[in-house]
Coordinates of C-alpha atoms in Angstrom, one line a residue:
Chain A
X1 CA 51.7 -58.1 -78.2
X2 CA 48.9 -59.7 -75.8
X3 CA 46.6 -57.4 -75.2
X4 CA 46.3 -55.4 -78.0
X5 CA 46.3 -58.8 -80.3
X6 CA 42.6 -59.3 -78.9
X7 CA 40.7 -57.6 -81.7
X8 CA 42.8 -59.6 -84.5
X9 CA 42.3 -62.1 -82.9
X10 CA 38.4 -61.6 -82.6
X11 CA 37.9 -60.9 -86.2
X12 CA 40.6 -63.5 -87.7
X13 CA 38.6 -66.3 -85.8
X14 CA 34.9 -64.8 -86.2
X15 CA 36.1 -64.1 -90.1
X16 CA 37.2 -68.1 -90.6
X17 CA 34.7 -69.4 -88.7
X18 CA 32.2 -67.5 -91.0
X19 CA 34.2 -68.7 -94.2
X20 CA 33.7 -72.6 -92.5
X21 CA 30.7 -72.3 -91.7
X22 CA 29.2 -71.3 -95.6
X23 CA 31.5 -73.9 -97.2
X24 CA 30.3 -76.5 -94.4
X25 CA 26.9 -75.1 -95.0
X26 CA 27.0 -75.7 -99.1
X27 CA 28.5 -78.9 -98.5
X28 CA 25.6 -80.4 -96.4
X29 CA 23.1 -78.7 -98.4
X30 CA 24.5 -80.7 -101.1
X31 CA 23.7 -83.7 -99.7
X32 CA 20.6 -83.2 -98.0
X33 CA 19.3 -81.7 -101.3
X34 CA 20.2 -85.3 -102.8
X35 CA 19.2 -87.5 -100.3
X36 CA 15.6 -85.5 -99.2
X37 CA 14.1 -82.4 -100.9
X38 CA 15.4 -78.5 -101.3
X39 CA 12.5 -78.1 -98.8
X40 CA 14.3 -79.9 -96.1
X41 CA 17.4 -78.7 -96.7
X42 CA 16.3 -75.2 -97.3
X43 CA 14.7 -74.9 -93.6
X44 CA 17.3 -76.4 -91.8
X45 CA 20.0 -73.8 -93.9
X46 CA 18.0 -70.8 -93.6
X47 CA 18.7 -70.3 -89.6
X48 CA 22.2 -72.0 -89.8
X49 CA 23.0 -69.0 -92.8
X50 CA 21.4 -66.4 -90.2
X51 CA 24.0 -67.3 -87.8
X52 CA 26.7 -66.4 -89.8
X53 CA 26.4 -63.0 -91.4
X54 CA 26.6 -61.7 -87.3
X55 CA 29.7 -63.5 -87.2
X56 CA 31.6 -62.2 -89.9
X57 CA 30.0 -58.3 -89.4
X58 CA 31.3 -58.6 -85.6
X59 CA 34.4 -59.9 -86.6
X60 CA 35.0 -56.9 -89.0
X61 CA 34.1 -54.2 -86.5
X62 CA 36.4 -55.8 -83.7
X63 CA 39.1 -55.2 -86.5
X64 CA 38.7 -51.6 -86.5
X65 CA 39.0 -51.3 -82.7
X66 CA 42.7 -52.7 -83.3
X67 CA 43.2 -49.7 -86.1
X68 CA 44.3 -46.1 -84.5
X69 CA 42.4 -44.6 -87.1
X70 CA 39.4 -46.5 -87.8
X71 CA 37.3 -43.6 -89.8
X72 CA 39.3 -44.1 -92.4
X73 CA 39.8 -47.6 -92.3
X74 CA 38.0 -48.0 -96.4
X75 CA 41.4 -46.6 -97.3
X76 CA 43.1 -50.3 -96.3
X77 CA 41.7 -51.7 -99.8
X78 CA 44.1 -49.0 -101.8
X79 CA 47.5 -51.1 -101.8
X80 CA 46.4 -54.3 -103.5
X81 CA 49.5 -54.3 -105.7
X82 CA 51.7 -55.3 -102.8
X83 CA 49.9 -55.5 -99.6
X84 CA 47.9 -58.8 -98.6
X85 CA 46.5 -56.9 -96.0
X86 CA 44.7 -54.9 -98.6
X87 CA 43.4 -58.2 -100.1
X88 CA 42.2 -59.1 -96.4
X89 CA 39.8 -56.1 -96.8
X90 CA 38.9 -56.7 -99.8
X91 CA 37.9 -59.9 -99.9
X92 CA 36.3 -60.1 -96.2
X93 CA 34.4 -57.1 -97.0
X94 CA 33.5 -58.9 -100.4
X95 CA 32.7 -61.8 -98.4
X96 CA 30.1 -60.3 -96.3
X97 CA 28.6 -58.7 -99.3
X98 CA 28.3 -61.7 -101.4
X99 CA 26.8 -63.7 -98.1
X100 CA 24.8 -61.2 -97.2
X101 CA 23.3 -61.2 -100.8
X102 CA 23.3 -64.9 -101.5
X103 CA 21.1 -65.1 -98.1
X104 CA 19.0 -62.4 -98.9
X105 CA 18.0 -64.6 -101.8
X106 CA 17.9 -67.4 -100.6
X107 CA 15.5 -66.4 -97.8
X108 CA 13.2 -64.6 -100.0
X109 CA 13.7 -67.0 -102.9
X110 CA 14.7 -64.3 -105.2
X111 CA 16.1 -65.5 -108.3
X112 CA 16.2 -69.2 -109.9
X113 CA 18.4 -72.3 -108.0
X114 CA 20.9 -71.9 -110.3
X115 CA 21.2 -68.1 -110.0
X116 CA 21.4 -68.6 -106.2
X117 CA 24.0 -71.2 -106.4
X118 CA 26.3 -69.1 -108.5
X119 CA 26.0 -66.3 -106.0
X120 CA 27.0 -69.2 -103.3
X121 CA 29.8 -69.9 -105.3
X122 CA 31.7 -66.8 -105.6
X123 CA 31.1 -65.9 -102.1
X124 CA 32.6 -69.6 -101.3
X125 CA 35.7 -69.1 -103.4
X126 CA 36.2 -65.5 -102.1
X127 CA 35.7 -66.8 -98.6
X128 CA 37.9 -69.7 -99.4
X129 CA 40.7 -67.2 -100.8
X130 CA 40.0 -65.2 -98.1
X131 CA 41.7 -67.3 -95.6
X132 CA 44.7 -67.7 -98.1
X133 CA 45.3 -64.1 -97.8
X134 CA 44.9 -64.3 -94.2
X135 CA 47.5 -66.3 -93.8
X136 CA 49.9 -64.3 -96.6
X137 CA 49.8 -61.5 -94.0
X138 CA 51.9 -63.2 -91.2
X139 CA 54.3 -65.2 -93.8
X140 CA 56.7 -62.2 -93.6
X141 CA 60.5 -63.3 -94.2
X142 CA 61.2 -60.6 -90.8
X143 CA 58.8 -62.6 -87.8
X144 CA 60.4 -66.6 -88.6
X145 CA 58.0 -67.5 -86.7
X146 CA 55.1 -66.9 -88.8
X147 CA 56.8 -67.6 -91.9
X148 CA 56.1 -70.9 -92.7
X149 CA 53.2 -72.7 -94.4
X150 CA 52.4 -74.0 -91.8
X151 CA 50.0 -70.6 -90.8
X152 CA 47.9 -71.1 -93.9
X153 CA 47.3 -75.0 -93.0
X154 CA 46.1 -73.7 -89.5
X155 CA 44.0 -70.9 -90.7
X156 CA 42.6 -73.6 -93.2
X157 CA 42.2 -75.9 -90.4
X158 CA 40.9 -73.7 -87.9
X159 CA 37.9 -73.0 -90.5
X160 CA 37.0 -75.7 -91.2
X161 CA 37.0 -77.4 -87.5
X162 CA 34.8 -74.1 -86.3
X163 CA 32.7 -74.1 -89.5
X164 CA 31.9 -77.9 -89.0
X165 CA 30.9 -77.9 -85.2
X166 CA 29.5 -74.2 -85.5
X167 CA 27.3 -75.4 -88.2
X168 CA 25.9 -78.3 -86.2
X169 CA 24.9 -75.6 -82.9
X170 CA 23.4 -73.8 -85.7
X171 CA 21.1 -76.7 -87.1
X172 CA 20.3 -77.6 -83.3
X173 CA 19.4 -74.1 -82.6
X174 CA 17.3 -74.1 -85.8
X175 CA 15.6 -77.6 -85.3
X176 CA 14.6 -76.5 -81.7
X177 CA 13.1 -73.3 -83.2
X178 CA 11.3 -75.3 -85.9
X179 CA 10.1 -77.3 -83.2
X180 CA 9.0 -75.0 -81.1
X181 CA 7.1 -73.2 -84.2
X182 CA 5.5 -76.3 -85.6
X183 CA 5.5 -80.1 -83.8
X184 CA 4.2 -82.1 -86.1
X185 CA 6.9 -80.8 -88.6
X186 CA 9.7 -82.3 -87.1
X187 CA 10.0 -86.6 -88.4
X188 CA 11.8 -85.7 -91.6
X189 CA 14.2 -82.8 -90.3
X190 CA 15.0 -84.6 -87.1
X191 CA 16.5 -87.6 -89.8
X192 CA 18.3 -84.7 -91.9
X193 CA 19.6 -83.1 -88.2
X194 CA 21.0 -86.7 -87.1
X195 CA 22.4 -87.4 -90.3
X196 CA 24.1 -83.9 -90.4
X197 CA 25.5 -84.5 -87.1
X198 CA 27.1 -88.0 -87.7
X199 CA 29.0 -86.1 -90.7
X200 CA 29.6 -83.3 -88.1
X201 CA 31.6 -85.6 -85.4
X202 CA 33.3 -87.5 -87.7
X203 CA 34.5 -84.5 -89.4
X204 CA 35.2 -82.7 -86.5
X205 CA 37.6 -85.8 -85.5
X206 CA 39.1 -86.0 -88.8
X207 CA 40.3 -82.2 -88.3
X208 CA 41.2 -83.1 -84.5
X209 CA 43.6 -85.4 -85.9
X210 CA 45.0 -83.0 -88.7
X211 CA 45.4 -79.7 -85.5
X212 CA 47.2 -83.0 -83.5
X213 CA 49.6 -83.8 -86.1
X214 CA 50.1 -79.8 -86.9
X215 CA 51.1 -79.1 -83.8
X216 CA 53.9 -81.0 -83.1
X217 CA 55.2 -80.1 -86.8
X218 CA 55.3 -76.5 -85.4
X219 CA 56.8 -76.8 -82.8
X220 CA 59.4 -78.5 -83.5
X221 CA 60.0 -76.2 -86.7
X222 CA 60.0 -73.4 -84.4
X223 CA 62.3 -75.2 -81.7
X224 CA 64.3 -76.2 -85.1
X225 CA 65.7 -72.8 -85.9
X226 CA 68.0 -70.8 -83.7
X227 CA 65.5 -67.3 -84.7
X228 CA 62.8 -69.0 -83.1
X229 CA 64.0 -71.4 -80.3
X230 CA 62.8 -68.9 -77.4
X231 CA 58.9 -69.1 -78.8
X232 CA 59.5 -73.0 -79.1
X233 CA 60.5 -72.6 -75.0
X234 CA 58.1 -70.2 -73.8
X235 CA 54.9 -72.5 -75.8
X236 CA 56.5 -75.1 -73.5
X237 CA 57.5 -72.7 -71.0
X238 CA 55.7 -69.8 -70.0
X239 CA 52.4 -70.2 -72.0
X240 CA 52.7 -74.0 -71.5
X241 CA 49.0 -73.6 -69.1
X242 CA 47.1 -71.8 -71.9
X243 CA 49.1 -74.2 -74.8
X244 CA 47.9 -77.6 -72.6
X245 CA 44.5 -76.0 -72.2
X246 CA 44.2 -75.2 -75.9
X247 CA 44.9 -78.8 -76.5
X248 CA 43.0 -80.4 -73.6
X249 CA 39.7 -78.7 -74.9
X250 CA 40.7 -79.5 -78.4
X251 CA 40.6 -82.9 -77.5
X252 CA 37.5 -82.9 -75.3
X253 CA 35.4 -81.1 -77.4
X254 CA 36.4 -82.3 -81.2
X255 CA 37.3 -85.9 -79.6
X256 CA 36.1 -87.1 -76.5
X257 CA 32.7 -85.1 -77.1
X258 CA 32.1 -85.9 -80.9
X259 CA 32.2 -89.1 -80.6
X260 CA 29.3 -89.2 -78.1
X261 CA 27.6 -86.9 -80.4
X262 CA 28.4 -89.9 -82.9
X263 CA 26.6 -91.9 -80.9
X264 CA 23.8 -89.8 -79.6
X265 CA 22.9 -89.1 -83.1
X266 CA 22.5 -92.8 -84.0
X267 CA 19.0 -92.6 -81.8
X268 CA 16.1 -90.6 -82.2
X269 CA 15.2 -90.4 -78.5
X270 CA 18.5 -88.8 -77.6
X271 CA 18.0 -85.7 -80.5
X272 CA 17.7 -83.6 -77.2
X273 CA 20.6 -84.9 -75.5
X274 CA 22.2 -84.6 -79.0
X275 CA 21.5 -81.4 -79.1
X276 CA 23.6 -80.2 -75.7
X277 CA 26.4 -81.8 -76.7
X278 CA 26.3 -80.0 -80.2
X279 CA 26.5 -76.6 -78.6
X280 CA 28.9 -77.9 -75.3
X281 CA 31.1 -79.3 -78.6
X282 CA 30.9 -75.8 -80.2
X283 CA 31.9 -74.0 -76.7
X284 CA 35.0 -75.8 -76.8
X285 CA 36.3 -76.0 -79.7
X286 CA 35.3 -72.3 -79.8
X287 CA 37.3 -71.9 -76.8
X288 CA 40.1 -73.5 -78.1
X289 CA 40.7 -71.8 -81.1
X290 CA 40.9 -68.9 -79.4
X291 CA 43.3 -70.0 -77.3
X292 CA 45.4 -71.0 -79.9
X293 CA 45.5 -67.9 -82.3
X294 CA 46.2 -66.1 -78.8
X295 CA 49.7 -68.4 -79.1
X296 CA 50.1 -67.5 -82.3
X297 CA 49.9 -63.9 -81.6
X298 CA 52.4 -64.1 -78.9
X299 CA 54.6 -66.4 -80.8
X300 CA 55.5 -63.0 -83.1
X301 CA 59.5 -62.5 -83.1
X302 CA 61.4 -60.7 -85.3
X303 CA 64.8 -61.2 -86.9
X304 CA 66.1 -58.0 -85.6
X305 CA 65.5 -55.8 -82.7
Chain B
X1 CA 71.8 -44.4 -110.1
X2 CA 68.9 -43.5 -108.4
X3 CA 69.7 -41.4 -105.1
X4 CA 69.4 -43.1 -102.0
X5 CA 70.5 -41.1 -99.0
X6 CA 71.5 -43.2 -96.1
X7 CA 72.7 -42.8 -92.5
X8 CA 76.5 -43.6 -90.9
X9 CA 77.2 -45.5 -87.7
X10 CA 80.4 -45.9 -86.3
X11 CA 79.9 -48.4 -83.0
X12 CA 83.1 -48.5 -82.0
X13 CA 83.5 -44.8 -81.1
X14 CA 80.0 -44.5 -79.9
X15 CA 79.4 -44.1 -75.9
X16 CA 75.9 -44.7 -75.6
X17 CA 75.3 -40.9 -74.7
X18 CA 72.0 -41.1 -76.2
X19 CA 72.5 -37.2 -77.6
X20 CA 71.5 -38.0 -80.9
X21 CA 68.5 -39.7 -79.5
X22 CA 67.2 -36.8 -77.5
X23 CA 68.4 -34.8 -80.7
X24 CA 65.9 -36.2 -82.5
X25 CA 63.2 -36.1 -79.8
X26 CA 63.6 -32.4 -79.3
X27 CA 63.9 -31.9 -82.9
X28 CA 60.7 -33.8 -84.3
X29 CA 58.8 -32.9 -80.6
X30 CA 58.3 -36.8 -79.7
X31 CA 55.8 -38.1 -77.4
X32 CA 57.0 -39.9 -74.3
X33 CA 57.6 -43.5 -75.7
X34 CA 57.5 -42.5 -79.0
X35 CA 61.6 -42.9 -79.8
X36 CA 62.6 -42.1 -83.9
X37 CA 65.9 -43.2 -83.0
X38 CA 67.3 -46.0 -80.5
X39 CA 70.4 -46.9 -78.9
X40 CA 71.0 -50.1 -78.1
X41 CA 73.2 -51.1 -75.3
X42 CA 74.5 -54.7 -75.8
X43 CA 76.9 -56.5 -73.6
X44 CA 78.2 -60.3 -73.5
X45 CA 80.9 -62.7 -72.5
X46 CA 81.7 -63.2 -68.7
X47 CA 84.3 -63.9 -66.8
X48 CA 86.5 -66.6 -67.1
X49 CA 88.4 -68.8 -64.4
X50 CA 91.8 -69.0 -64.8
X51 CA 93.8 -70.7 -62.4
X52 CA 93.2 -69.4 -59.5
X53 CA 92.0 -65.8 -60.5
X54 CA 88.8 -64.9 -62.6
X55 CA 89.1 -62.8 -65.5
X56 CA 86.5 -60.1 -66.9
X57 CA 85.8 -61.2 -71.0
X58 CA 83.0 -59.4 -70.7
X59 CA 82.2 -56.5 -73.2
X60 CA 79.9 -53.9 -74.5
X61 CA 78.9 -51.9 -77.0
X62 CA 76.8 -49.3 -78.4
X63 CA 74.4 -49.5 -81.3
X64 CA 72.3 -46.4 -82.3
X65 CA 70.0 -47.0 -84.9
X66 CA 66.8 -44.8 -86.6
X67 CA 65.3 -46.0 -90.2
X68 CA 67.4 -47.1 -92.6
X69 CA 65.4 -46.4 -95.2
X70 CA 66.2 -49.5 -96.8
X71 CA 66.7 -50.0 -100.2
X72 CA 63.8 -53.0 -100.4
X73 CA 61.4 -52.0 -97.3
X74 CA 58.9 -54.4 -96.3
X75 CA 56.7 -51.7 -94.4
X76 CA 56.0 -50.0 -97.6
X77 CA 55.3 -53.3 -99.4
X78 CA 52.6 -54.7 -96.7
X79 CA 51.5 -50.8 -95.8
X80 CA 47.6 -51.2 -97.2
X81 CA 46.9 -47.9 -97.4
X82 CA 50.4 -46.7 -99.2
X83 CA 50.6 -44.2 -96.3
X84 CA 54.0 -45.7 -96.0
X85 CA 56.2 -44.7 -98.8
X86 CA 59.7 -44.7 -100.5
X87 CA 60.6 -41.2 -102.0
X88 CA 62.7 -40.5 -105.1
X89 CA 65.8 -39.6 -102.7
X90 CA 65.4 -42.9 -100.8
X91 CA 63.2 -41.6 -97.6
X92 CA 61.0 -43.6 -96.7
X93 CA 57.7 -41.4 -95.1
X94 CA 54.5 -41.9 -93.3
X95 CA 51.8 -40.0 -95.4
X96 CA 49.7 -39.3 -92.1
X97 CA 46.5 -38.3 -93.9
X98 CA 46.8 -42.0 -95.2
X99 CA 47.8 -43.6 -92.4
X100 CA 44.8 -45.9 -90.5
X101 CA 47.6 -46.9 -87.8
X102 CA 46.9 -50.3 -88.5
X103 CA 50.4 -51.0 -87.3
X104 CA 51.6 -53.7 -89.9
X105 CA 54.9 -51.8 -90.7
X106 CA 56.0 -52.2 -87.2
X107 CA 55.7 -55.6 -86.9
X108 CA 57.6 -56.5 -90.4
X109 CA 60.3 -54.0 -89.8
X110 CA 63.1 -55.2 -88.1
X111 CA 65.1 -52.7 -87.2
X112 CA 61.7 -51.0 -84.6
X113 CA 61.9 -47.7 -86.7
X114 CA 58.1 -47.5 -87.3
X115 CA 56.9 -46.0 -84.1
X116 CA 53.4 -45.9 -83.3
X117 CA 52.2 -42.6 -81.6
X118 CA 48.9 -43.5 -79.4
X119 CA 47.9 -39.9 -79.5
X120 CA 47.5 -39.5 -83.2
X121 CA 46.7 -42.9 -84.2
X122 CA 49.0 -42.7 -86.8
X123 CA 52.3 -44.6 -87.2
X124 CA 55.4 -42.3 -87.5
X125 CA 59.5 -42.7 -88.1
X126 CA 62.6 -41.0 -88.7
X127 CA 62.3 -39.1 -91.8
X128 CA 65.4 -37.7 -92.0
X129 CA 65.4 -34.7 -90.9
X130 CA 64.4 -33.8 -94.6
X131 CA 63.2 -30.1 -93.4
X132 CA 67.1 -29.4 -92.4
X133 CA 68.1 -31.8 -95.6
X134 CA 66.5 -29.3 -98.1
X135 CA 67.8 -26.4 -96.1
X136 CA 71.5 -28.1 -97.0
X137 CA 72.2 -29.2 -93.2
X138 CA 72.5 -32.6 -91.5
X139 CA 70.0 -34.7 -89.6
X140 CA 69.8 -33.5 -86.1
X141 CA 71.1 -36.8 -84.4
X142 CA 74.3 -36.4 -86.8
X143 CA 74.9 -32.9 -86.0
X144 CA 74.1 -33.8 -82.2
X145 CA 76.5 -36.6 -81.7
X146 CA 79.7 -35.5 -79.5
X147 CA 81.7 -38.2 -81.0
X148 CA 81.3 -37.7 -84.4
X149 CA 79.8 -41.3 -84.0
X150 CA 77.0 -40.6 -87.2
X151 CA 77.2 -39.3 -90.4
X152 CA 74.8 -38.8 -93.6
X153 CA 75.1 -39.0 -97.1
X154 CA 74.5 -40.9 -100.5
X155 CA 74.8 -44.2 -99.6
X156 CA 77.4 -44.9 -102.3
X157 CA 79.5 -42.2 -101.2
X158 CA 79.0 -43.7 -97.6
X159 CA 79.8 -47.1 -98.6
X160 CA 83.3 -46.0 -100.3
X161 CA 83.9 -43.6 -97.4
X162 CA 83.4 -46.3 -94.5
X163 CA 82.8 -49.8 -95.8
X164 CA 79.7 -52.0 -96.6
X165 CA 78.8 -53.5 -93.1
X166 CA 75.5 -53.1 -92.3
X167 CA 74.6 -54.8 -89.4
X168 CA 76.1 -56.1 -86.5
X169 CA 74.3 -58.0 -83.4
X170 CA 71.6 -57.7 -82.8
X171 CA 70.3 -56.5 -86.0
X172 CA 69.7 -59.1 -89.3
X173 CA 71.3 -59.3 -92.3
X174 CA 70.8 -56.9 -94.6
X175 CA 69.8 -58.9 -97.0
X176 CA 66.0 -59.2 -96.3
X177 CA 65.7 -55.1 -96.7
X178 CA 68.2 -54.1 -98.4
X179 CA 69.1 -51.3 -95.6
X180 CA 70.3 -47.9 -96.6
X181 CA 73.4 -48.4 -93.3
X182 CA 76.9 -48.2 -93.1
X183 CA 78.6 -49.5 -89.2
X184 CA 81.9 -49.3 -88.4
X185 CA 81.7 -52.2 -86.0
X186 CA 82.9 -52.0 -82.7
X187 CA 85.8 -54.4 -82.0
X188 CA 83.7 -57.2 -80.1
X189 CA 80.8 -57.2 -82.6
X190 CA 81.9 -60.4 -84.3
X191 CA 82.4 -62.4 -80.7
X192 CA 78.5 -62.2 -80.9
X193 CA 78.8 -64.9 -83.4
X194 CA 79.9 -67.0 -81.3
X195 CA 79.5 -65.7 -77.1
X196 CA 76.0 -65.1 -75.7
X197 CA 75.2 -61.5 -76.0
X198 CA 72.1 -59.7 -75.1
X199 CA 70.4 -55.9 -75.3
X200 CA 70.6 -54.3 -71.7
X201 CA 68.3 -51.5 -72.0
X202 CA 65.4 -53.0 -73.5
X203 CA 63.4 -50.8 -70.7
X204 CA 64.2 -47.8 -72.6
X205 CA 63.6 -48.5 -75.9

């Protein structure tokens, strides 16, 4: 497995990162929307969105470096009748288009609100499906170890954890810009980048807590089960240094470090300071993540030989 | 009844010559690595203290196994591109010209017969021999095999013939796939149940 795992694993955590990010994204657009003007929330949205189609096109071209024929990878879409991986095409190539379209109009204000939110919508529920199927592809009753539902509520979670924190580098990156662009500009969107970021840490802790509590449920489902005891051993065993580490910058970056971006956000002087931490909590939790799919990778085993 | 042709194992005369293995290599021109058809040498038990002498339980046996061409296969269910396909007589085939070597077949299968070939780029398996099948002979690892070890046939005609085991450590049961196998088990197959046994050649397969 290892080393020729690195492109799925490339594009399964650039793809859910992406799908985190635009659902994080709609969600605090939401609220700024309510609580200060389309405006504000607009410019803050606008470079956060830009981050994201990148992603998700990157992600998608690292997939074909794991195919041995990549020229005719378009053929993948032709089994949707039985094959989830066929869905995964589908829908992540759906996903990009639908993005790609809903920012294109977004940036150029083409269309009403409305129009523009529908677009956001299917591209959310596609994205948010997307994921499912993601996760259908590894519940095969051969590899024990992947079959459980247990992958989907990781995929889920690692979405969400990389779309939260990603999202609040993004508005950092895009408040500094803003900045830089225009001083005077910044009163109003420094209040919407504070508020976004208390939401961001507290999120990011309430999804720290949901990875801690999955993990120990897998692993003990896989030490549970005769068909997957050795993976149980070897994530305690051989891959224990990358497993602790995984955790250990779990912790740091989604616990330790969110809550000082908690409470660097509480205080206008410290947006800078605010600011590093954002993208240092991002790094990690980045890091992480990749750790951990590279554990689920190599925790494949198969019921026969 | 549909046809379903299937293949005949019969562990407890096979020596682990590996003849039908480089049968099949020679025959299909396979790549170093690239290996249609395995044989799997297991071994367990250990020897026991008694009194004051130790005894040898130990035992081995032989396991040569290609595609089943099961009855329910998963890598034509989760193949995205239906390269991977179930013919009317059972065969299950890799359409090359479909085939994005996307390698999802081999993981799912449990029985290793999907066998990806880096110079192609393409996944490829047993298929049977169906050149020599529609010329009226046998698979070339049947024909090959000094101890009359394999057989083909309808898998009906099999199953009446030599029983309905199909499988025996280390493969799973059958019912996941529904595979297209008769064994004849060697005589220590079912002390895997309960003694540690383990594949020995994993090197070369």
């Amino acid at each position: 497995m290892s080393v020729h795992a690195w492109p799925l694993i490339a594009f399964t955590i650039l793809a859910q990162m992406s799908v985190g990010m635009f659902v994080v994204l709609g969600i605090v657009h939401y609220f700024v929307v309510n609580k200060y003007s389309i405006a504000e929330a607009d410019q803050m949205s606008s470079y956060a969105l830009l981050a994201i189609g990148p992603a998700l096109v990157l992600g998608l071209l690292a997939s074909l470096i794991h195919l041995g024929t990549p020229y005719i990878a378009f053929l993948a879409v032709t089994n949707l009748a039985t094959s989830w991986l066929s869905w995964e095409i589908l829908l992540g190539v759906l996903f990009a288009i639908l993005g790609g379209i809903f920012a294109i109009m977004q940036w150029r204000k083409i269309g009403s609100f409305a129009l523009r939110n529908v677009v956001a919508w299917l591209a959310a529920i596609d994205g948010i499906g997307l994921v499912y199927v993601m996760s259908r592809i590894y519940r095969q009753p051969t590899i024990p170890s992947w079959n459980t539902t247990l992958t989907t509520i990781s995929f889920y979670t690692t979405a969400l954890l990389l779309g939260v924190v990603g999202v609040g580098a993004a508005f950092v990156a895009g408040y500094a810009y803003l900045k830089r662009q225009n001083p005077d500009c910044t009163q109003e969107l420094c209040m919407v980048l504070q508020q976004t970021m208390r939401g961001i840490s507290i999120s990011a802790i309430v999804l720290l807590g949901v990875e801690f509590v999955v993990f120990p449920v897998y692993l003990s489902y896989l030490a549970n089960s005769s068909a997957t005891a050795a993976i149980a051993a070897s994530m305690t065993g051989i891959f224990s240094p990358i497993f602790v580490t995984r955790l250990a910058l779990a912790f740091l970056g989604a616990g330790l470090l969110a809550v000082y971006l908690y409470r660097t956000s509480l205080s206008a002087e410290r947006v800078q300071v605010m600011g590093y931490v954002s993208y240092a909590v991002f790094g990690l939790v980045l890091i992480s993540e990749v750790l951990g799919r590279f554990l689920f990778y190599a925790s494949y085993i198969s019921i026969g030989v | 009844m549909t046809k379903q042709y299937a293949l005949y194992f019969d562990s407890s005369s096979c020596t682990g010559c590996k003849a039908c293995q480089i049968a099949c290599k020679d025959k299909n021109n396979l790549e170093v690595g690239v290996l249609w058809r395995r044989v799997y040498s297991v071994t367990g038990g250990d020897w026991v203290s008694t009194g004051n002498a130790w005894t040898s339980q130990a035992f081995a046996y032989e396991l040569s196994i290609s595609c089943n061409h099961c009855q329910d296969p998963l890598c034509v269910h989760v193949c995205p591109t239906t390269a991977m396909h179930k013919r009317d007589d059972g065969i299950v085939l890799v359409d090359a010209s479909k085939c994005i070597g996307c390698k999802y077949c081999e993981w799912v299968c449990p029985y290793g017969a999907p066998q990806y070939d880096p110079s192609k780029g393409k996944m490829t398996k047993c298929n049977l021999c169906e050149d020599y099948l529609a010329e009226g002979g046998n698979p070339a690892c049947v024909d090959a095999c000094v101890m009359r070890a394999l057989d083909f046939g309808e898998l009906s005609e099999l199953q009446a013939k030599y029983g309905t085991v199909d499988n025996i450590f280390p493969l799973p049961l059958g019912s996941t796939t529904q595979p297209a196998l008769v064994i004849t088990p060697h005589k220590d197959a079912r002390r895997t149940q309960y003694e540690s046994a383990k594949i020995t050649n994993m090197e070369e397969i």
